[in-house]
Each structure stands twice: as C-alpha cells, then as structure tokens.
Amino acid sequence: MYKIKSHVVMTTTEDYIENYVDVPKFLGYCKKCDSYGRNWSCPEFNFDAEGLWKKYKYVYIIGTKIIFDKDMINSIEDKDSVKKQMEEALLREKKVLAEKVWKLEENYPGGISLSAGSCKLCPKCQRQMDKPCIYPDKMRYSIESIGGDVGKTLSKLLGIELQWAKDGKLPEYYTLVSGFLTNSKDVTIEI
Ligand code: SF4
C-alpha cells in the first residue's frame, strides 16, 4: 500500500504573492485543462484571484506525500493499473485532507482553506449544467487555481520535488498540496 508523510510551512502572504503567485501565468495553464470553466473551484472566476491572497496576512502550506511501498511500485506495470491506484489513493487522501483543513476554519475563524486540487465533492460539477454550486460551504479553491506556483512552493518552501507516474510505473511518491489562509500567526496544524 502506501504511507503518508506531511510537512507544513508558514510564510506571509506578502512574501508568497511576491515569490510564488503569478495569476496570468497559471490562468494560461488552467485554460488548457478540461476543468477550465467546468468546475466552480476552477477559473474563470468572478473575483480577483490575487485579491483573495491579499485579504490574509499568512499562508500555511501543507505538503502531503503519498509514499508508495516498493512492493506496490514493482508489482504494477501497466498504465491503467497505475492510473487506477493513483486515483484511488488521491481521492481517499484528498478527503482526509479536506476534513483537516475544514477543521482549521472552525478552530481559527476568519481563515479559509485551500484544497488539494479541484473540487471533487460531486460526481459531476453543477457548473457543467449551468447550475450554482451545491456545497458552497465546503467547496474551496486550490493554490494553483488562484495563481500559486505549486511546484516552486514545494521545492523552495518544503524541499519536495514533484514526481509523476511514468513509463507505466507508480512514482516513489505523489504530493498533495493544500493550505490555509489566515490572519492568525499561531496556527497549530496536526499532521
Ligand atoms: S461542490 Fe459540487 S457543484 Fe460545488 S464546486 Fe464542488 S463539484 Fe462543483
């Protein structure tokens, strides 16, 4: 199977915006994705993405490594099985992470969590039917959807290099990145 290892780092949003946020650049990448304009957690938005960062003083970044067992990596050798294993692990761990970051919102009122990737709460996002989000109290934006550079964040702030499945093999690990925007400097995150 796999094990989980998480790392947390905090910086000011002023530093983060200056060094890690580039809304036009990442909007360009989002436009090439199938979810663009088809999921309420993805661009395009009816608000200023950089303005969302600026509402808060601090950003806590949580990097969660899903570390696959060597036996598991060696036993799976076709692309479809790799994709299935990755999707199952990611979906399961995304749910666990979502519960943790929603809890932060309860414990530190006024803050808002940043989800690991796009919202997957519904089998098909209501945006595709031109209907409003049905869980606006739960849906959250990801770091990348509002212009954050996840790869740079991981490598520079957390010392983790992104890995991907390749040549029909699971990567050694896959990393989910979530976060918490807040005006509180003393947030305790249990990982
Ligand atoms: S909660 Fe459902 S409707 Fe709302 S963004 Fe997520 S998938 Fe879409």
mmCIF file of C-alpha atoms and ligand atoms in Angstrom:
data_model
loop_
_atom_site.group_PDB
_atom_site.id
_atom_site.type_symbol
_atom_site.label_atom_id
_atom_site.label_comp_id
_atom_site.label_asym_id
_atom_site.label_seq_id
_atom_site.Cartn_x
_atom_site.Cartn_y
_atom_site.Cartn_z
ATOM 1 C CA MET A 1 0.000 0.000 0.000
ATOM 2 C CA TYR A 2 1.354 3.412 0.923
ATOM 3 C CA LYS A 3 2.168 5.634 3.860
ATOM 4 C CA ILE A 4 1.578 9.337 4.428
ATOM 5 C CA LYS A 5 4.125 11.947 5.437
ATOM 6 C CA SER A 6 3.142 15.596 5.781
ATOM 7 C CA HIS A 7 5.158 18.795 6.029
ATOM 8 C CA VAL A 8 3.876 22.245 6.997
ATOM 9 C CA VAL A 9 5.410 25.643 6.405
ATOM 10 C CA MET A 10 4.116 29.151 7.029
ATOM 11 C CA THR A 11 5.002 32.411 5.340
ATOM 12 C CA THR A 12 3.423 35.829 4.941
ATOM 13 C CA THR A 13 1.064 36.292 2.027
ATOM 14 C CA GLU A 14 3.166 39.337 1.090
ATOM 15 C CA ASP A 15 6.179 37.042 0.590
ATOM 16 C CA TYR A 16 4.063 34.362 -1.061
ATOM 17 C CA ILE A 17 2.476 36.747 -3.574
ATOM 18 C CA GLU A 18 5.839 38.256 -4.446
ATOM 19 C CA ASN A 19 7.650 34.946 -4.954
ATOM 20 C CA TYR A 20 5.058 32.302 -5.778
ATOM 21 C CA VAL A 21 1.915 33.884 -7.259
ATOM 22 C CA ASP A 22 1.519 34.677 -10.934
ATOM 23 C CA VAL A 23 -2.183 34.749 -11.767
ATOM 24 C CA PRO A 24 -1.928 35.346 -15.561
ATOM 25 C CA LYS A 25 0.687 32.592 -15.969
ATOM 26 C CA PHE A 26 -1.318 29.928 -14.142
ATOM 27 C CA LEU A 27 -4.595 31.075 -15.671
ATOM 28 C CA GLY A 28 -2.940 30.279 -19.002
ATOM 29 C CA TYR A 29 -2.246 26.706 -17.831
ATOM 30 C CA CYS A 30 -5.785 26.362 -16.446
ATOM 31 C CA LYS A 31 -7.216 27.329 -19.829
ATOM 32 C CA LYS A 32 -5.629 24.208 -21.318
ATOM 33 C CA CYS A 33 -7.246 21.932 -18.707
ATOM 34 C CA ASP A 34 -10.577 20.106 -19.197
ATOM 35 C CA SER A 35 -11.876 21.533 -15.923
ATOM 36 C CA TYR A 36 -11.475 25.153 -17.021
ATOM 37 C CA GLY A 37 -14.877 26.833 -16.693
ATOM 38 C CA ARG A 38 -16.462 23.440 -15.879
ATOM 39 C CA ASN A 39 -15.889 23.269 -12.127
ATOM 40 C CA TRP A 40 -16.807 26.041 -9.693
ATOM 41 C CA SER A 41 -13.464 25.653 -7.937
ATOM 42 C CA CYS A 42 -11.586 26.388 -11.181
ATOM 43 C CA PRO A 43 -11.160 29.592 -13.207
ATOM 44 C CA GLU A 44 -12.517 31.566 -14.624
ATOM 45 C CA PHE A 45 -13.701 33.401 -11.542
ATOM 46 C CA ASN A 46 -15.874 36.431 -10.975
ATOM 47 C CA PHE A 47 -13.415 37.755 -8.376
ATOM 48 C CA ASP A 48 -9.834 38.972 -8.327
ATOM 49 C CA ALA A 49 -7.672 35.936 -7.500
ATOM 50 C CA GLU A 50 -4.707 37.963 -6.251
ATOM 51 C CA GLY A 51 -7.120 39.973 -4.105
ATOM 52 C CA LEU A 52 -8.098 36.775 -2.293
ATOM 53 C CA TRP A 53 -4.498 36.229 -1.114
ATOM 54 C CA LYS A 54 -4.295 39.863 -0.014
ATOM 55 C CA LYS A 55 -7.205 39.519 2.410
ATOM 56 C CA TYR A 56 -4.970 37.454 4.703
ATOM 57 C CA LYS A 57 -1.612 38.012 6.412
ATOM 58 C CA TYR A 58 -0.316 34.444 6.483
ATOM 59 C CA VAL A 59 -0.435 31.315 4.394
ATOM 60 C CA TYR A 60 0.207 27.863 5.815
ATOM 61 C CA ILE A 61 1.191 25.283 3.215
ATOM 62 C CA ILE A 62 0.644 21.590 3.849
ATOM 63 C CA GLY A 63 2.524 19.173 1.604
ATOM 64 C CA THR A 64 1.241 15.616 1.974
ATOM 65 C CA LYS A 65 3.376 12.904 0.471
ATOM 66 C CA ILE A 66 1.695 9.656 -0.500
ATOM 67 C CA ILE A 67 4.670 7.294 -0.418
ATOM 68 C CA PHE A 68 4.058 4.056 -2.259
ATOM 69 C CA ASP A 69 5.574 0.795 -0.984
ATOM 70 C CA LYS A 70 8.390 -0.578 -3.109
ATOM 71 C CA ASP A 71 6.463 -3.865 -3.492
ATOM 72 C CA MET A 72 3.486 -1.957 -4.800
ATOM 73 C CA ILE A 73 5.602 0.045 -7.248
ATOM 74 C CA ASN A 74 7.265 -3.109 -8.542
ATOM 75 C CA SER A 75 4.056 -5.124 -8.834
ATOM 76 C CA ILE A 76 2.162 -2.642 -11.029
ATOM 77 C CA GLU A 77 3.440 -2.331 -14.542
ATOM 78 C CA ASP A 78 0.667 -1.134 -16.787
ATOM 79 C CA LYS A 79 -0.609 2.397 -17.251
ATOM 80 C CA ASP A 80 -4.281 1.637 -16.486
ATOM 81 C CA SER A 81 -3.480 -0.023 -13.150
ATOM 82 C CA VAL A 82 -1.125 2.817 -12.239
ATOM 83 C CA LYS A 83 -3.839 5.358 -13.058
ATOM 84 C CA LYS A 84 -6.421 3.436 -11.012
ATOM 85 C CA GLN A 85 -4.124 3.094 -7.963
ATOM 86 C CA MET A 86 -3.160 6.772 -8.145
ATOM 87 C CA GLU A 87 -6.763 7.946 -8.471
ATOM 88 C CA GLU A 88 -7.942 5.792 -5.569
ATOM 89 C CA ALA A 89 -5.132 6.931 -3.276
ATOM 90 C CA LEU A 90 -5.534 10.582 -4.263
ATOM 91 C CA LEU A 91 -9.289 10.634 -3.794
ATOM 92 C CA ARG A 92 -9.026 8.922 -0.412
ATOM 93 C CA GLU A 93 -6.285 11.209 0.876
ATOM 94 C CA LYS A 94 -7.913 14.340 -0.564
ATOM 95 C CA LYS A 95 -10.976 13.581 1.567
ATOM 96 C CA VAL A 96 -8.853 13.124 4.684
ATOM 97 C CA LEU A 97 -7.041 16.396 3.983
ATOM 98 C CA ALA A 98 -10.265 18.285 3.294
ATOM 99 C CA GLU A 99 -11.605 17.280 6.725
ATOM 100 C CA LYS A 100 -8.375 18.522 8.342
ATOM 101 C CA VAL A 101 -8.373 21.901 6.632
ATOM 102 C CA TRP A 102 -12.108 22.467 7.179
ATOM 103 C CA LYS A 103 -11.356 21.853 10.870
ATOM 104 C CA LEU A 104 -8.766 24.651 10.742
ATOM 105 C CA GLU A 105 -11.505 27.025 9.585
ATOM 106 C CA GLU A 106 -13.543 26.068 12.659
ATOM 107 C CA ASN A 107 -10.584 26.442 15.010
ATOM 108 C CA TYR A 108 -9.338 29.717 13.522
ATOM 109 C CA PRO A 109 -12.433 31.648 12.405
ATOM 110 C CA GLY A 110 -11.954 34.092 9.578
ATOM 111 C CA GLY A 111 -9.437 31.898 7.759
ATOM 112 C CA ILE A 112 -10.103 29.959 4.591
ATOM 113 C CA SER A 113 -8.637 26.652 3.481
ATOM 114 C CA LEU A 114 -7.091 25.902 0.097
ATOM 115 C CA SER A 115 -7.900 22.492 -1.283
ATOM 116 C CA ALA A 116 -5.515 19.944 -2.772
ATOM 117 C CA GLY A 117 -6.575 20.280 -6.392
ATOM 118 C CA SER A 118 -10.007 20.972 -7.807
ATOM 119 C CA CYS A 119 -13.271 20.194 -6.021
ATOM 120 C CA LYS A 120 -14.413 16.585 -6.383
ATOM 121 C CA LEU A 121 -17.341 16.651 -3.980
ATOM 122 C CA CYS A 122 -19.902 15.885 -6.689
ATOM 123 C CA PRO A 123 -19.595 13.223 -9.398
ATOM 124 C CA LYS A 124 -20.260 15.985 -11.935
ATOM 125 C CA CYS A 125 -19.835 19.639 -11.052
ATOM 126 C CA GLN A 126 -23.036 21.670 -11.256
ATOM 127 C CA ARG A 127 -21.198 24.273 -13.309
ATOM 128 C CA GLN A 128 -21.407 21.902 -16.271
ATOM 129 C CA MET A 129 -25.201 22.181 -16.065
ATOM 130 C CA ASP A 130 -25.072 25.969 -15.563
ATOM 131 C CA LYS A 131 -26.273 25.483 -12.007
ATOM 132 C CA PRO A 132 -24.862 27.009 -8.815
ATOM 133 C CA CYS A 133 -22.501 25.083 -6.549
ATOM 134 C CA ILE A 134 -24.495 22.851 -4.219
ATOM 135 C CA TYR A 135 -21.913 22.837 -1.413
ATOM 136 C CA PRO A 136 -20.572 26.397 -1.349
ATOM 137 C CA ASP A 137 -19.856 25.967 2.373
ATOM 138 C CA LYS A 138 -17.480 23.090 1.550
ATOM 139 C CA MET A 139 -16.057 23.935 -1.881
ATOM 140 C CA ARG A 140 -12.621 25.566 -1.694
ATOM 141 C CA TYR A 141 -10.123 26.857 -4.246
ATOM 142 C CA SER A 142 -6.777 25.226 -4.791
ATOM 143 C CA ILE A 143 -3.483 27.111 -4.594
ATOM 144 C CA GLU A 144 -2.934 26.759 -8.345
ATOM 145 C CA SER A 145 -6.455 27.893 -9.255
ATOM 146 C CA ILE A 146 -5.739 31.315 -7.729
ATOM 147 C CA GLY A 147 -2.316 31.650 -9.295
ATOM 148 C CA GLY A 148 0.031 29.902 -6.856
ATOM 149 C CA ASP A 149 3.028 28.019 -8.210
ATOM 150 C CA VAL A 150 2.682 24.606 -6.546
ATOM 151 C CA GLY A 151 5.904 23.152 -7.978
ATOM 152 C CA LYS A 152 8.005 26.090 -6.771
ATOM 153 C CA THR A 153 6.169 26.146 -3.437
ATOM 154 C CA LEU A 154 7.000 22.502 -2.867
ATOM 155 C CA SER A 155 10.628 22.707 -3.885
ATOM 156 C CA LYS A 156 11.560 26.049 -2.303
ATOM 157 C CA LEU A 157 9.380 26.098 0.795
ATOM 158 C CA LEU A 158 9.070 22.408 1.596
ATOM 159 C CA GLY A 159 12.124 20.877 -0.062
ATOM 160 C CA ILE A 160 9.984 18.377 -2.003
ATOM 161 C CA GLU A 161 10.352 17.726 -5.722
ATOM 162 C CA LEU A 162 7.216 16.830 -7.662
ATOM 163 C CA GLN A 163 7.118 13.298 -9.033
ATOM 164 C CA TRP A 164 4.756 11.803 -11.580
ATOM 165 C CA ALA A 165 3.898 8.333 -12.811
ATOM 166 C CA LYS A 166 5.967 7.494 -15.861
ATOM 167 C CA ASP A 167 6.693 4.528 -18.126
ATOM 168 C CA GLY A 168 3.732 2.642 -16.627
ATOM 169 C CA LYS A 169 5.197 2.849 -13.099
ATOM 170 C CA LEU A 170 3.922 4.469 -9.939
ATOM 171 C CA PRO A 171 6.170 7.272 -8.716
ATOM 172 C CA GLU A 172 8.058 6.795 -5.447
ATOM 173 C CA TYR A 173 5.621 9.330 -4.019
ATOM 174 C CA TYR A 174 2.936 11.748 -5.081
ATOM 175 C CA THR A 175 2.373 15.024 -3.259
ATOM 176 C CA LEU A 176 -0.906 16.751 -2.480
ATOM 177 C CA VAL A 177 -0.660 20.420 -1.582
ATOM 178 C CA SER A 178 -3.294 22.173 0.478
ATOM 179 C CA GLY A 179 -3.185 25.298 2.587
ATOM 180 C CA PHE A 180 -4.785 27.728 4.985
ATOM 181 C CA LEU A 181 -5.069 31.497 4.591
ATOM 182 C CA THR A 182 -5.446 33.310 7.885
ATOM 183 C CA ASN A 183 -4.648 36.418 9.889
ATOM 184 C CA SER A 184 -3.528 34.253 12.795
ATOM 185 C CA LYS A 185 0.206 33.732 13.262
ATOM 186 C CA ASP A 186 -0.059 30.861 15.713
ATOM 187 C CA VAL A 187 -1.964 28.154 13.916
ATOM 188 C CA THR A 188 -1.342 24.612 15.087
ATOM 189 C CA ILE A 189 -1.700 22.069 12.321
ATOM 190 C CA GLU A 190 -1.739 18.429 13.363
ATOM 191 C CA ILE A 191 -0.425 16.255 10.604
HETATM 192 S S1 SF4 B 1 -19.337 21.089 -4.502
HETATM 193 FE FE1 SF4 B 1 -20.071 20.114 -6.396
HETATM 194 S S2 SF4 B 1 -21.006 21.835 -7.507
HETATM 195 FE FE2 SF4 B 1 -19.676 22.752 -5.959
HETATM 196 S S3 SF4 B 1 -17.684 23.048 -6.970
HETATM 197 FE FE3 SF4 B 1 -17.623 21.064 -5.953
HETATM 198 S S4 SF4 B 1 -18.182 19.606 -7.549
HETATM 199 FE FE4 SF4 B 1 -18.875 21.647 -8.222
#
